[in-house]
Amino acid sequence: MGFSFSFPILPLFLEEDIGITDPLRLKTWVGLIHSSAAVTLAIFAPIWGHLSDVFSRKLMLLRATFCGAIVIGLMSLTTSPWQLLVLRALQGCLTGTVAASTVLVASITPASHVAFTLGLLQTGIAVGGSIGPLIGGVVSDFFGYRAAFIGTAVLMTLAGLIVLKWVQDDDFKPSPERKAKKLSLLPDFKIISGSSVLVKMMIVTLGVQAAISVTAPMIPLYLRSLAERAGEEIVMIGSATGVVMGVGAASAALAAVLVGKFANRIGFRRSLLFCLAAGAAFTIPQVFATNTFQLALFRAFALFFIGGTMPVINAMLAVSSDNHQRGTVFGINTSVASAGAALGPMLGSFAAILALWTVFWVAALILAASFIVFYLPAKERGGAGGGAEAAGS
């Protein structure tokens, strides 16, 4: 909820508070600032994941949460796009709450329940993501865009205090091999390269995150263009953005728990293929939306299936890796996801130069390509990937 509280208003903040009024320059800065956190997270996520295997998964979650509160709180003081860019890059260096919590949950959950439990976790993430834009949009409309960053800092601090007080990982014991390597900051990438299943999962993760992030930064600008096209008065764009993104996140939350519940029954592979195909198909109608209601409805359908991919991906990663290596595996996967999240806004910025609606076509094509990659058979080269293949068959 905290991260999504201030996420939707970034383009509006840059335009109205920072003073970037040129449309081309605004789209470029939106793409750069959104991508910067993803780029640095891609670099640092494997390091934090490796250190979680060595020291403590709870410690990594606390680091991500409290650092996020500080860095995003400082964004409320920015007066130039360069300052916001630097803080967003620093955010990527120091945060990564989703990866940290996913590793912790996967480590304490029996393999037979991992898809359902990670689905519940993803639902919590998505529910927060649906509430955050709704409240953040209203707060920004009534109290200013800077208040949204302060709201994020407060929520992240509360989340960190919850972890500090009630989350326990007393049973965590790093392997002797990890203890011997604890002075090394670099993870062992051979864990991934030795399993073709894990490699394919990383590629799918890249595609899903890129598809999501291609469209999300442009939603406020797209909504405004719809209002202009219809000759309507342009008011409360922050709230409208919050509604559209909140409805989509709520739909993803519902999908996460439903898909997580049924993936073990119908197979991980079938579940993921279906979600990728349906996600691509339902992304296209957003091109033809003519008002906020239609865009919210179409986006809800698309994100239902796109959101359903996440618990399946996380479950396949969990059953494909040893418990002592899960921090590293999920850290590398977070790095790949961040690379996708960095690539998406860049592609979206270039596509939006032609027309804002082209970002939805780009997202659909990325999801279709991810479907093809995952559909192609993988010949396992040994390692830990067999568990995921067995679960998916």
PDB file of N, CA and C in Angstrom, residues 152-204:
ATOM      1  N   THR A 152       3.381   7.614   1.965  1.00  0.00           N
ATOM      2  CA  THR A 152       4.158   6.391   1.740  1.00  0.00           C
ATOM      3  C   THR A 152       5.153   6.155   2.872  1.00  0.00           C
ATOM      4  N   ALA A 153       5.860   7.199   3.284  1.00  0.00           N
ATOM      5  CA  ALA A 153       6.856   7.060   4.354  1.00  0.00           C
ATOM      6  C   ALA A 153       6.208   6.584   5.647  1.00  0.00           C
ATOM      7  N   VAL A 154       5.036   7.128   5.973  1.00  0.00           N
ATOM      8  CA  VAL A 154       4.338   6.723   7.196  1.00  0.00           C
ATOM      9  C   VAL A 154       3.921   5.261   7.125  1.00  0.00           C
ATOM     10  N   LEU A 155       3.346   4.855   5.997  1.00  0.00           N
ATOM     11  CA  LEU A 155       2.885   3.471   5.851  1.00  0.00           C
ATOM     12  C   LEU A 155       4.050   2.484   5.876  1.00  0.00           C
ATOM     13  N   MET A 156       5.161   2.838   5.235  1.00  0.00           N
ATOM     14  CA  MET A 156       6.327   1.956   5.238  1.00  0.00           C
ATOM     15  C   MET A 156       6.911   1.828   6.640  1.00  0.00           C
ATOM     16  N   THR A 157       6.908   2.901   7.402  1.00  0.00           N
ATOM     17  CA  THR A 157       7.394   2.843   8.786  1.00  0.00           C
ATOM     18  C   THR A 157       6.523   1.912   9.624  1.00  0.00           C
ATOM     19  N   LEU A 158       5.213   2.027   9.466  1.00  0.00           N
ATOM     20  CA  LEU A 158       4.292   1.143  10.206  1.00  0.00           C
ATOM     21  C   LEU A 158       4.527  -0.318   9.818  1.00  0.00           C
ATOM     22  N   ALA A 159       4.726  -0.571   8.521  1.00  0.00           N
ATOM     23  CA  ALA A 159       4.989  -1.938   8.071  1.00  0.00           C
ATOM     24  C   ALA A 159       6.274  -2.484   8.693  1.00  0.00           C
ATOM     25  N   GLY A 160       7.305  -1.637   8.742  1.00  0.00           N
ATOM     26  CA  GLY A 160       8.559  -2.067   9.353  1.00  0.00           C
ATOM     27  C   GLY A 160       8.406  -2.390  10.830  1.00  0.00           C
ATOM     28  N   LEU A 161       7.602  -1.605  11.536  1.00  0.00           N
ATOM     29  CA  LEU A 161       7.370  -1.871  12.957  1.00  0.00           C
ATOM     30  C   LEU A 161       6.609  -3.179  13.167  1.00  0.00           C
ATOM     31  N   ILE A 162       5.694  -3.494  12.264  1.00  0.00           N
ATOM     32  CA  ILE A 162       4.975  -4.773  12.336  1.00  0.00           C
ATOM     33  C   ILE A 162       5.954  -5.939  12.184  1.00  0.00           C
ATOM     34  N   VAL A 163       6.840  -5.833  11.213  1.00  0.00           N
ATOM     35  CA  VAL A 163       7.840  -6.890  11.005  1.00  0.00           C
ATOM     36  C   VAL A 163       8.737  -7.019  12.229  1.00  0.00           C
ATOM     37  N   LEU A 164       9.184  -5.882  12.749  1.00  0.00           N
ATOM     38  CA  LEU A 164      10.091  -5.887  13.899  1.00  0.00           C
ATOM     39  C   LEU A 164       9.450  -6.537  15.118  1.00  0.00           C
ATOM     40  N   LYS A 165       8.165  -6.298  15.315  1.00  0.00           N
ATOM     41  CA  LYS A 165       7.481  -6.774  16.510  1.00  0.00           C
ATOM     42  C   LYS A 165       7.008  -8.216  16.386  1.00  0.00           C
ATOM     43  N   TRP A 166       6.425  -8.591  15.245  1.00  0.00           N
ATOM     44  CA  TRP A 166       5.693  -9.854  15.178  1.00  0.00           C
ATOM     45  C   TRP A 166       6.251 -10.914  14.233  1.00  0.00           C
ATOM     46  N   VAL A 167       7.179 -10.568  13.358  1.00  0.00           N
ATOM     47  CA  VAL A 167       7.715 -11.572  12.438  1.00  0.00           C
ATOM     48  C   VAL A 167       8.948 -12.227  13.056  1.00  0.00           C
ATOM     49  N   GLN A 168       8.959 -13.556  13.072  1.00  0.00           N
ATOM     50  CA  GLN A 168      10.064 -14.311  13.666  1.00  0.00           C
ATOM     51  C   GLN A 168      10.707 -15.217  12.612  1.00  0.00           C
ATOM     52  N   ASP A 169      12.014 -15.289  12.639  1.00  0.00           N
ATOM     53  CA  ASP A 169      12.725 -16.279  11.821  1.00  0.00           C
ATOM     54  C   ASP A 169      13.810 -16.940  12.660  1.00  0.00           C
ATOM     55  N   ASP A 170      13.451 -17.283  13.884  1.00  0.00           N
ATOM     56  CA  ASP A 170      14.421 -17.863  14.813  1.00  0.00           C
ATOM     57  C   ASP A 170      14.951 -19.202  14.335  1.00  0.00           C
ATOM     58  N   ASP A 171      14.158 -19.914  13.512  1.00  0.00           N
ATOM     59  CA  ASP A 171      14.571 -21.241  13.047  1.00  0.00           C
ATOM     60  C   ASP A 171      15.511 -21.185  11.849  1.00  0.00           C
ATOM     61  N   PHE A 172      15.763 -19.979  11.317  1.00  0.00           N
ATOM     62  CA  PHE A 172      16.617 -19.869  10.142  1.00  0.00           C
ATOM     63  C   PHE A 172      18.065 -20.188  10.499  1.00  0.00           C
ATOM     64  N   LYS A 173      18.645 -21.116   9.739  1.00  0.00           N
ATOM     65  CA  LYS A 173      20.053 -21.482   9.930  1.00  0.00           C
ATOM     66  C   LYS A 173      20.696 -21.554   8.559  1.00  0.00           C
ATOM     67  N   PRO A 174      21.620 -20.666   8.256  1.00  0.00           N
ATOM     68  CA  PRO A 174      22.313 -20.751   6.964  1.00  0.00           C
ATOM     69  C   PRO A 174      23.152 -22.016   6.884  1.00  0.00           C
ATOM     70  N   SER A 175      23.324 -22.518   5.665  1.00  0.00           N
ATOM     71  CA  SER A 175      24.122 -23.723   5.487  1.00  0.00           C
ATOM     72  C   SER A 175      25.590 -23.443   5.795  1.00  0.00           C
ATOM     73  N   PRO A 176      26.366 -24.473   6.173  1.00  0.00           N
ATOM     74  CA  PRO A 176      27.798 -24.269   6.438  1.00  0.00           C
ATOM     75  C   PRO A 176      28.530 -23.671   5.240  1.00  0.00           C
ATOM     76  N   GLU A 177      28.089 -24.097   4.014  1.00  0.00           N
ATOM     77  CA  GLU A 177      28.740 -23.554   2.831  1.00  0.00           C
ATOM     78  C   GLU A 177      28.503 -22.048   2.714  1.00  0.00           C
ATOM     79  N   ARG A 178      27.277 -21.603   3.047  1.00  0.00           N
ATOM     80  CA  ARG A 178      26.965 -20.181   2.989  1.00  0.00           C
ATOM     81  C   ARG A 178      27.750 -19.413   4.046  1.00  0.00           C
ATOM     82  N   LYS A 179      27.878 -19.997   5.227  1.00  0.00           N
ATOM     83  CA  LYS A 179      28.649 -19.338   6.273  1.00  0.00           C
ATOM     84  C   LYS A 179      30.086 -19.124   5.843  1.00  0.00           C
ATOM     85  N   ALA A 180      30.613 -20.116   5.129  1.00  0.00           N
ATOM     86  CA  ALA A 180      32.006 -20.009   4.690  1.00  0.00           C
ATOM     87  C   ALA A 180      32.182 -18.905   3.655  1.00  0.00           C
ATOM     88  N   LYS A 181      31.059 -18.576   2.932  1.00  0.00           N
ATOM     89  CA  LYS A 181      31.144 -17.576   1.874  1.00  0.00           C
ATOM     90  C   LYS A 181      30.506 -16.246   2.267  1.00  0.00           C
ATOM     91  N   LYS A 182      30.268 -16.042   3.537  1.00  0.00           N
ATOM     92  CA  LYS A 182      29.449 -14.902   3.921  1.00  0.00           C
ATOM     93  C   LYS A 182      30.132 -13.547   3.689  1.00  0.00           C
ATOM     94  N   LEU A 183      31.457 -13.557   3.512  1.00  0.00           N
ATOM     95  CA  LEU A 183      32.129 -12.293   3.233  1.00  0.00           C
ATOM     96  C   LEU A 183      31.990 -11.886   1.769  1.00  0.00           C
ATOM     97  N   SER A 184      31.521 -12.813   0.945  1.00  0.00           N
ATOM     98  CA  SER A 184      31.320 -12.508  -0.466  1.00  0.00           C
ATOM     99  C   SER A 184      29.948 -11.874  -0.669  1.00  0.00           C
ATOM    100  N   LEU A 185      29.894 -10.769  -1.406  1.00  0.00           N
ATOM    101  CA  LEU A 185      28.616 -10.117  -1.687  1.00  0.00           C
ATOM    102  C   LEU A 185      27.951 -10.661  -2.933  1.00  0.00           C
ATOM    103  N   LEU A 186      28.694 -11.367  -3.763  1.00  0.00           N
ATOM    104  CA  LEU A 186      28.162 -11.809  -5.039  1.00  0.00           C
ATOM    105  C   LEU A 186      27.524 -13.188  -4.927  1.00  0.00           C
ATOM    106  N   PRO A 187      26.303 -13.349  -5.456  1.00  0.00           N
ATOM    107  CA  PRO A 187      25.644 -14.657  -5.423  1.00  0.00           C
ATOM    108  C   PRO A 187      26.238 -15.607  -6.456  1.00  0.00           C
ATOM    109  N   ASP A 188      25.881 -16.882  -6.336  1.00  0.00           N
ATOM    110  CA  ASP A 188      26.338 -17.897  -7.272  1.00  0.00           C
ATOM    111  C   ASP A 188      25.306 -18.026  -8.389  1.00  0.00           C
ATOM    112  N   PHE A 189      25.601 -17.439  -9.546  1.00  0.00           N
ATOM    113  CA  PHE A 189      24.649 -17.452 -10.652  1.00  0.00           C
ATOM    114  C   PHE A 189      24.555 -18.819 -11.317  1.00  0.00           C
ATOM    115  N   LYS A 190      25.447 -19.749 -10.983  1.00  0.00           N
ATOM    116  CA  LYS A 190      25.373 -21.096 -11.547  1.00  0.00           C
ATOM    117  C   LYS A 190      24.122 -21.827 -11.092  1.00  0.00           C
ATOM    118  N   ILE A 191      23.544 -21.396  -9.964  1.00  0.00           N
ATOM    119  CA  ILE A 191      22.297 -21.984  -9.484  1.00  0.00           C
ATOM    120  C   ILE A 191      21.208 -21.846 -10.547  1.00  0.00           C
ATOM    121  N   ILE A 192      21.194 -20.710 -11.231  1.00  0.00           N
ATOM    122  CA  ILE A 192      20.186 -20.461 -12.263  1.00  0.00           C
ATOM    123  C   ILE A 192      20.597 -21.089 -13.588  1.00  0.00           C
ATOM    124  N   SER A 193      21.833 -20.864 -13.999  1.00  0.00           N
ATOM    125  CA  SER A 193      22.270 -21.322 -15.313  1.00  0.00           C
ATOM    126  C   SER A 193      22.259 -22.835 -15.428  1.00  0.00           C
ATOM    127  N   GLY A 194      22.308 -23.541 -14.303  1.00  0.00           N
ATOM    128  CA  GLY A 194      22.302 -25.000 -14.341  1.00  0.00           C
ATOM    129  C   GLY A 194      20.923 -25.603 -14.517  1.00  0.00           C
ATOM    130  N   SER A 195      19.881 -24.797 -14.523  1.00  0.00           N
ATOM    131  CA  SER A 195      18.512 -25.302 -14.658  1.00  0.00           C
ATOM    132  C   SER A 195      17.796 -24.554 -15.768  1.00  0.00           C
ATOM    133  N   SER A 196      17.411 -25.265 -16.838  1.00  0.00           N
ATOM    134  CA  SER A 196      16.712 -24.611 -17.938  1.00  0.00           C
ATOM    135  C   SER A 196      15.313 -24.160 -17.513  1.00  0.00           C
ATOM    136  N   VAL A 197      14.715 -24.860 -16.548  1.00  0.00           N
ATOM    137  CA  VAL A 197      13.406 -24.439 -16.044  1.00  0.00           C
ATOM    138  C   VAL A 197      13.515 -23.076 -15.367  1.00  0.00           C
ATOM    139  N   LEU A 198      14.526 -22.919 -14.522  1.00  0.00           N
ATOM    140  CA  LEU A 198      14.715 -21.632 -13.854  1.00  0.00           C
ATOM    141  C   LEU A 198      15.024 -20.527 -14.860  1.00  0.00           C
ATOM    142  N   VAL A 199      15.793 -20.841 -15.881  1.00  0.00           N
ATOM    143  CA  VAL A 199      16.098 -19.847 -16.912  1.00  0.00           C
ATOM    144  C   VAL A 199      14.812 -19.383 -17.588  1.00  0.00           C
ATOM    145  N   LYS A 200      13.932 -20.342 -17.935  1.00  0.00           N
ATOM    146  CA  LYS A 200      12.663 -19.975 -18.575  1.00  0.00           C
ATOM    147  C   LYS A 200      11.798 -19.141 -17.645  1.00  0.00           C
ATOM    148  N   MET A 201      11.800 -19.478 -16.354  1.00  0.00           N
ATOM    149  CA  MET A 201      11.001 -18.703 -15.398  1.00  0.00           C
ATOM    150  C   MET A 201      11.508 -17.266 -15.307  1.00  0.00           C
ATOM    151  N   MET A 202      12.822 -17.102 -15.378  1.00  0.00           N
ATOM    152  CA  MET A 202      13.384 -15.754 -15.346  1.00  0.00           C
ATOM    153  C   MET A 202      12.955 -14.951 -16.578  1.00  0.00           C
ATOM    154  N   ILE A 203      12.935 -15.596 -17.736  1.00  0.00           N
ATOM    155  CA  ILE A 203      12.528 -14.907 -18.965  1.00  0.00           C
ATOM    156  C   ILE A 203      11.063 -14.492 -18.874  1.00  0.00           C
ATOM    157  N   VAL A 204      10.215 -15.393 -18.360  1.00  0.00           N
ATOM    158  CA  VAL A 204       8.791 -15.069 -18.206  1.00  0.00           C
ATOM    159  C   VAL A 204       8.616 -13.923 -17.211  1.00  0.00           C
TER     160      VAL A 204
END
